[in-house]
Protein backbone atom coordinates (compact mmCIF):
# COMPACT_ATOMS: atom_id res chain seq x y z
CA UNK A 1 0.00 0.00 0.00
CA UNK A 2 2.78 2.37 0.92
CA UNK A 3 4.58 1.62 -2.28
CA UNK A 4 1.37 2.18 -4.19
CA UNK A 5 0.89 5.58 -2.56
CA UNK A 6 4.48 6.45 -3.24
CA UNK A 7 3.92 5.58 -6.87
CA UNK A 8 0.88 7.79 -7.01
CA UNK A 9 2.67 10.71 -5.46
CA UNK A 10 5.59 10.19 -7.78
CA UNK A 11 3.19 10.21 -10.67
CA UNK A 12 1.57 13.34 -9.31
CA UNK A 13 4.93 15.06 -9.08
CA UNK A 14 5.78 13.93 -12.57
CA UNK A 15 2.45 15.22 -13.79
CA UNK A 16 2.84 18.56 -12.14
CA UNK A 17 6.36 18.81 -13.48
CA UNK A 18 5.01 18.08 -16.91
CA UNK A 19 2.24 20.59 -16.63
CA UNK A 20 4.70 23.29 -15.63
CA UNK A 21 7.33 22.65 -18.23
CA UNK A 22 5.37 23.38 -21.38
CA UNK A 23 4.45 26.75 -19.93
CA UNK A 24 7.95 28.12 -20.44
CA UNK A 25 8.62 27.00 -24.00
CA UNK A 26 5.14 28.20 -24.90
CA UNK A 27 6.34 31.79 -24.77
CA UNK A 28 9.31 30.95 -27.00
CA UNK A 29 7.34 28.97 -29.51
CA UNK A 30 4.40 31.35 -29.69
CA UNK A 31 5.85 33.43 -32.55
CA UNK A 32 6.60 30.25 -34.54
CA UNK A 33 3.07 29.02 -33.98
CA UNK A 34 1.66 32.37 -35.01
CA UNK A 35 3.58 32.33 -38.28
CA UNK A 36 2.62 28.73 -39.01
CA UNK A 37 -0.70 29.51 -40.74
CA UNK A 38 1.11 31.74 -43.24
CA UNK A 39 3.28 28.85 -44.36
CA UNK A 40 0.42 26.36 -44.44
CA UNK A 41 0.49 24.62 -47.80
CA UNK A 42 -3.30 24.67 -48.20
CA UNK A 43 -3.81 27.46 -50.74
CA UNK A 44 -7.38 27.99 -49.70
CA UNK A 45 -6.45 28.41 -46.04
CA UNK A 46 -3.57 30.78 -46.69
CA UNK A 47 -5.63 32.88 -49.09
CA UNK A 48 -8.33 33.24 -46.49
CA UNK A 49 -5.76 34.03 -43.82
CA UNK A 50 -4.06 36.60 -46.05
CA UNK A 51 -7.24 38.46 -46.91
CA UNK A 52 -8.18 38.73 -43.28
CA UNK A 53 -4.76 39.14 -41.69
CA UNK A 54 -3.05 41.45 -44.19
CA UNK A 55 -4.96 44.70 -43.52
CA UNK A 56 -4.84 44.17 -39.75
CA UNK A 57 -1.12 43.39 -39.87
CA UNK A 58 -0.44 46.50 -41.95
CA UNK A 59 -2.17 48.74 -39.42
CA UNK A 60 -0.45 47.03 -36.50
CA UNK A 61 2.99 47.34 -38.03
CA UNK A 62 2.62 51.02 -38.82
CA UNK A 63 1.39 51.84 -35.33
CA UNK A 64 3.41 49.51 -33.17
CA UNK A 65 6.95 48.55 -32.40
CA UNK A 66 8.92 46.01 -30.42
CA UNK A 67 11.74 47.06 -28.12
CA UNK A 68 14.04 44.43 -26.75
CA UNK A 69 16.00 44.62 -23.49
CA UNK A 70 18.53 42.29 -21.92
CA UNK A 71 20.70 41.33 -18.94
CA UNK A 72 23.34 43.81 -20.13
CA UNK A 73 21.03 46.71 -19.17
CA UNK A 74 20.37 47.78 -22.73
CA UNK A 75 17.51 48.51 -25.08
CA UNK A 76 18.07 47.42 -28.68
CA UNK A 77 17.12 50.83 -30.01
CA UNK A 78 17.82 54.48 -29.22
CA UNK A 79 14.70 55.69 -31.03
CA UNK A 80 11.00 54.95 -31.00
CA UNK A 81 9.36 56.51 -34.03
CA UNK A 82 5.65 57.15 -33.79
CA UNK A 83 3.72 58.17 -36.87
CA UNK A 84 1.46 61.15 -36.29
CA UNK A 85 -1.14 59.28 -38.34
CA UNK A 86 -1.54 56.71 -35.55
CA UNK A 87 -4.36 57.39 -33.12
CA UNK A 88 -2.87 54.83 -30.79
CA UNK A 89 0.59 53.33 -30.77
CA UNK A 90 1.52 50.03 -29.18
CA UNK A 91 4.92 49.26 -27.72
CA UNK A 92 5.87 45.72 -26.86
CA UNK A 93 8.80 45.45 -24.47
CA UNK A 94 10.67 42.17 -24.44
CA UNK A 95 13.30 41.10 -21.92
CA UNK A 96 15.46 38.52 -23.65
CA UNK A 97 17.73 38.04 -20.65
CA UNK A 98 17.46 35.54 -17.82
CA UNK A 99 17.80 37.65 -14.71
CA UNK A 100 14.79 38.19 -12.44
CA UNK A 101 12.82 41.39 -12.24
CA UNK A 102 14.19 42.33 -8.82
CA UNK A 103 17.79 42.22 -10.07
CA UNK A 104 17.54 43.30 -13.73
CA UNK A 105 13.96 44.39 -14.29
CA UNK A 106 13.15 46.71 -17.16
CA UNK A 107 10.25 48.92 -18.11
CA UNK A 108 9.63 51.73 -20.56
CA UNK A 109 8.53 55.09 -19.25
CA UNK A 110 7.80 57.97 -21.63
CA UNK A 111 7.89 61.60 -20.54
CA UNK A 112 8.91 64.98 -21.85
CA UNK A 113 12.68 65.39 -21.78
CA UNK A 114 12.45 68.02 -19.07
CA UNK A 115 10.55 65.59 -16.80
CA UNK A 116 12.83 62.59 -17.28
CA UNK A 117 15.14 63.10 -14.30
CA UNK A 118 12.44 63.84 -11.72
CA UNK A 119 10.14 61.05 -12.91
CA UNK A 120 13.04 58.61 -12.85
CA UNK A 121 14.07 59.63 -9.35
CA UNK A 122 10.55 59.46 -7.94
CA UNK A 123 9.92 56.22 -9.77
CA UNK A 124 12.93 54.64 -8.10
CA UNK A 125 11.51 55.69 -4.74
CA UNK A 126 8.18 54.03 -5.57
CA UNK A 127 9.89 50.65 -5.38
CA UNK A 128 9.84 47.41 -7.32
CA UNK A 129 6.30 46.54 -6.22
CA UNK A 130 5.09 49.61 -8.08
CA UNK A 131 7.21 48.87 -11.16
CA UNK A 132 9.42 51.83 -10.16
CA UNK A 133 6.69 54.18 -11.31
CA UNK A 134 5.06 56.80 -9.11
CA UNK A 135 1.31 56.18 -9.14
CA UNK A 136 -0.84 58.51 -11.26
CA UNK A 137 2.11 60.65 -12.22
CA UNK A 138 0.67 63.19 -14.69
CA UNK A 139 4.09 63.74 -16.23
CA UNK A 140 4.15 60.15 -17.51
CA UNK A 141 2.71 59.90 -21.02
CA UNK A 142 2.82 56.10 -20.89
CA UNK A 143 4.66 53.30 -19.18
CA UNK A 144 4.87 49.53 -19.25
CA UNK A 145 5.02 47.14 -16.34
CA UNK A 146 8.41 46.13 -15.01
CA UNK A 147 9.44 42.75 -16.41
CA UNK A 148 12.20 40.24 -15.80
CA UNK A 149 14.11 37.89 -18.07
CA UNK A 150 12.00 35.90 -20.51
CA UNK A 151 8.97 38.12 -20.10
CA UNK A 152 7.28 40.64 -22.33
CA UNK A 153 4.66 43.31 -21.85
CA UNK A 154 2.71 45.73 -23.98
CA UNK A 155 1.41 49.25 -23.58
CA UNK A 156 -0.87 51.14 -25.94
CA UNK A 157 -0.46 54.88 -26.01
CA UNK A 158 -3.10 57.44 -26.92
CA UNK A 159 -0.99 59.56 -29.26
CA UNK A 160 -3.08 62.67 -28.59
CA UNK A 161 -1.12 62.83 -25.33
CA UNK A 162 1.91 63.99 -27.29
CA UNK A 163 1.83 67.75 -27.69
CA UNK A 164 3.49 69.43 -30.65
CA UNK A 165 6.66 71.32 -29.82
CA UNK A 166 7.67 69.05 -26.94
CA UNK A 167 10.57 66.63 -26.98
CA UNK A 168 9.85 63.18 -25.56
CA UNK A 169 12.10 60.41 -24.36
CA UNK A 170 11.74 56.84 -23.16
CA UNK A 171 13.76 55.24 -20.42
CA UNK A 172 13.86 52.40 -17.91
CA UNK A 173 13.12 53.59 -14.37
CA UNK A 174 14.72 50.65 -12.59
CA UNK A 175 17.19 52.46 -10.27
CA UNK A 176 20.37 53.32 -12.16
CA UNK A 177 19.30 51.91 -15.50
CA UNK A 178 18.59 55.27 -17.07
CA UNK A 179 22.32 55.78 -17.59
CA UNK A 180 22.27 52.95 -20.14
CA UNK A 181 18.61 52.69 -21.05
CA UNK A 182 17.32 55.91 -22.55
CA UNK A 183 16.30 57.04 -26.00
CA UNK A 184 14.20 59.44 -28.06
CA UNK A 185 10.52 59.20 -28.84
CA UNK A 186 10.14 60.84 -32.24
CA UNK A 187 6.80 61.91 -33.66
CA UNK A 188 7.16 61.47 -37.38
CA UNK A 189 4.98 62.20 -40.42
CU1 LIG B 1 16.05 48.44 -16.78
Coordinates of C-alpha atoms and ligand atoms in Angstrom, one line a residue:
X1 CA 0.0 0.0 0.0
X2 CA 2.8 2.4 0.9
X3 CA 4.6 1.6 -2.3
X4 CA 1.4 2.2 -4.2
X5 CA 0.9 5.6 -2.6
X6 CA 4.5 6.4 -3.2
X7 CA 3.9 5.6 -6.9
X8 CA 0.9 7.8 -7.0
X9 CA 2.7 10.7 -5.5
X10 CA 5.6 10.2 -7.8
X11 CA 3.2 10.2 -10.7
X12 CA 1.6 13.3 -9.3
X13 CA 4.9 15.1 -9.1
X14 CA 5.8 13.9 -12.6
X15 CA 2.4 15.2 -13.8
X16 CA 2.8 18.6 -12.1
X17 CA 6.4 18.8 -13.5
X18 CA 5.0 18.1 -16.9
X19 CA 2.2 20.6 -16.6
X20 CA 4.7 23.3 -15.6
X21 CA 7.3 22.7 -18.2
X22 CA 5.4 23.4 -21.4
X23 CA 4.4 26.8 -19.9
X24 CA 8.0 28.1 -20.4
X25 CA 8.6 27.0 -24.0
X26 CA 5.1 28.2 -24.9
X27 CA 6.3 31.8 -24.8
X28 CA 9.3 31.0 -27.0
X29 CA 7.3 29.0 -29.5
X30 CA 4.4 31.4 -29.7
X31 CA 5.9 33.4 -32.5
X32 CA 6.6 30.3 -34.5
X33 CA 3.1 29.0 -34.0
X34 CA 1.7 32.4 -35.0
X35 CA 3.6 32.3 -38.3
X36 CA 2.6 28.7 -39.0
X37 CA -0.7 29.5 -40.7
X38 CA 1.1 31.7 -43.2
X39 CA 3.3 28.8 -44.4
X40 CA 0.4 26.4 -44.4
X41 CA 0.5 24.6 -47.8
X42 CA -3.3 24.7 -48.2
X43 CA -3.8 27.5 -50.7
X44 CA -7.4 28.0 -49.7
X45 CA -6.5 28.4 -46.0
X46 CA -3.6 30.8 -46.7
X47 CA -5.6 32.9 -49.1
X48 CA -8.3 33.2 -46.5
X49 CA -5.8 34.0 -43.8
X50 CA -4.1 36.6 -46.0
X51 CA -7.2 38.5 -46.9
X52 CA -8.2 38.7 -43.3
X53 CA -4.8 39.1 -41.7
X54 CA -3.1 41.5 -44.2
X55 CA -5.0 44.7 -43.5
X56 CA -4.8 44.2 -39.8
X57 CA -1.1 43.4 -39.9
X58 CA -0.4 46.5 -41.9
X59 CA -2.2 48.7 -39.4
X60 CA -0.4 47.0 -36.5
X61 CA 3.0 47.3 -38.0
X62 CA 2.6 51.0 -38.8
X63 CA 1.4 51.8 -35.3
X64 CA 3.4 49.5 -33.2
X65 CA 7.0 48.5 -32.4
X66 CA 8.9 46.0 -30.4
X67 CA 11.7 47.1 -28.1
X68 CA 14.0 44.4 -26.7
X69 CA 16.0 44.6 -23.5
X70 CA 18.5 42.3 -21.9
X71 CA 20.7 41.3 -18.9
X72 CA 23.3 43.8 -20.1
X73 CA 21.0 46.7 -19.2
X74 CA 20.4 47.8 -22.7
X75 CA 17.5 48.5 -25.1
X76 CA 18.1 47.4 -28.7
X77 CA 17.1 50.8 -30.0
X78 CA 17.8 54.5 -29.2
X79 CA 14.7 55.7 -31.0
X80 CA 11.0 55.0 -31.0
X81 CA 9.4 56.5 -34.0
X82 CA 5.6 57.2 -33.8
X83 CA 3.7 58.2 -36.9
X84 CA 1.5 61.1 -36.3
X85 CA -1.1 59.3 -38.3
X86 CA -1.5 56.7 -35.6
X87 CA -4.4 57.4 -33.1
X88 CA -2.9 54.8 -30.8
X89 CA 0.6 53.3 -30.8
X90 CA 1.5 50.0 -29.2
X91 CA 4.9 49.3 -27.7
X92 CA 5.9 45.7 -26.9
X93 CA 8.8 45.4 -24.5
X94 CA 10.7 42.2 -24.4
X95 CA 13.3 41.1 -21.9
X96 CA 15.5 38.5 -23.7
X97 CA 17.7 38.0 -20.6
X98 CA 17.5 35.5 -17.8
X99 CA 17.8 37.6 -14.7
X100 CA 14.8 38.2 -12.4
X101 CA 12.8 41.4 -12.2
X102 CA 14.2 42.3 -8.8
X103 CA 17.8 42.2 -10.1
X104 CA 17.5 43.3 -13.7
X105 CA 14.0 44.4 -14.3
X106 CA 13.1 46.7 -17.2
X107 CA 10.2 48.9 -18.1
X108 CA 9.6 51.7 -20.6
X109 CA 8.5 55.1 -19.2
X110 CA 7.8 58.0 -21.6
X111 CA 7.9 61.6 -20.5
X112 CA 8.9 65.0 -21.8
X113 CA 12.7 65.4 -21.8
X114 CA 12.4 68.0 -19.1
X115 CA 10.6 65.6 -16.8
X116 CA 12.8 62.6 -17.3
X117 CA 15.1 63.1 -14.3
X118 CA 12.4 63.8 -11.7
X119 CA 10.1 61.1 -12.9
X120 CA 13.0 58.6 -12.8
X121 CA 14.1 59.6 -9.3
X122 CA 10.6 59.5 -7.9
X123 CA 9.9 56.2 -9.8
X124 CA 12.9 54.6 -8.1
X125 CA 11.5 55.7 -4.7
X126 CA 8.2 54.0 -5.6
X127 CA 9.9 50.6 -5.4
X128 CA 9.8 47.4 -7.3
X129 CA 6.3 46.5 -6.2
X130 CA 5.1 49.6 -8.1
X131 CA 7.2 48.9 -11.2
X132 CA 9.4 51.8 -10.2
X133 CA 6.7 54.2 -11.3
X134 CA 5.1 56.8 -9.1
X135 CA 1.3 56.2 -9.1
X136 CA -0.8 58.5 -11.3
X137 CA 2.1 60.7 -12.2
X138 CA 0.7 63.2 -14.7
X139 CA 4.1 63.7 -16.2
X140 CA 4.2 60.2 -17.5
X141 CA 2.7 59.9 -21.0
X142 CA 2.8 56.1 -20.9
X143 CA 4.7 53.3 -19.2
X144 CA 4.9 49.5 -19.2
X145 CA 5.0 47.1 -16.3
X146 CA 8.4 46.1 -15.0
X147 CA 9.4 42.8 -16.4
X148 CA 12.2 40.2 -15.8
X149 CA 14.1 37.9 -18.1
X150 CA 12.0 35.9 -20.5
X151 CA 9.0 38.1 -20.1
X152 CA 7.3 40.6 -22.3
X153 CA 4.7 43.3 -21.8
X154 CA 2.7 45.7 -24.0
X155 CA 1.4 49.3 -23.6
X156 CA -0.9 51.1 -25.9
X157 CA -0.5 54.9 -26.0
X158 CA -3.1 57.4 -26.9
X159 CA -1.0 59.6 -29.3
X160 CA -3.1 62.7 -28.6
X161 CA -1.1 62.8 -25.3
X162 CA 1.9 64.0 -27.3
X163 CA 1.8 67.7 -27.7
X164 CA 3.5 69.4 -30.6
X165 CA 6.7 71.3 -29.8
X166 CA 7.7 69.0 -26.9
X167 CA 10.6 66.6 -27.0
X168 CA 9.9 63.2 -25.6
X169 CA 12.1 60.4 -24.4
X170 CA 11.7 56.8 -23.2
X171 CA 13.8 55.2 -20.4
X172 CA 13.9 52.4 -17.9
X173 CA 13.1 53.6 -14.4
X174 CA 14.7 50.7 -12.6
X175 CA 17.2 52.5 -10.3
X176 CA 20.4 53.3 -12.2
X177 CA 19.3 51.9 -15.5
X178 CA 18.6 55.3 -17.1
X179 CA 22.3 55.8 -17.6
X180 CA 22.3 53.0 -20.1
X181 CA 18.6 52.7 -21.1
X182 CA 17.3 55.9 -22.5
X183 CA 16.3 57.0 -26.0
X184 CA 14.2 59.4 -28.1
X185 CA 10.5 59.2 -28.8
X186 CA 10.1 60.8 -32.2
X187 CA 6.8 61.9 -33.7
X188 CA 7.2 61.5 -37.4
X189 CA 5.0 62.2 -40.4
Ligands
LIG1 CU1 16.0 48.4 -16.8

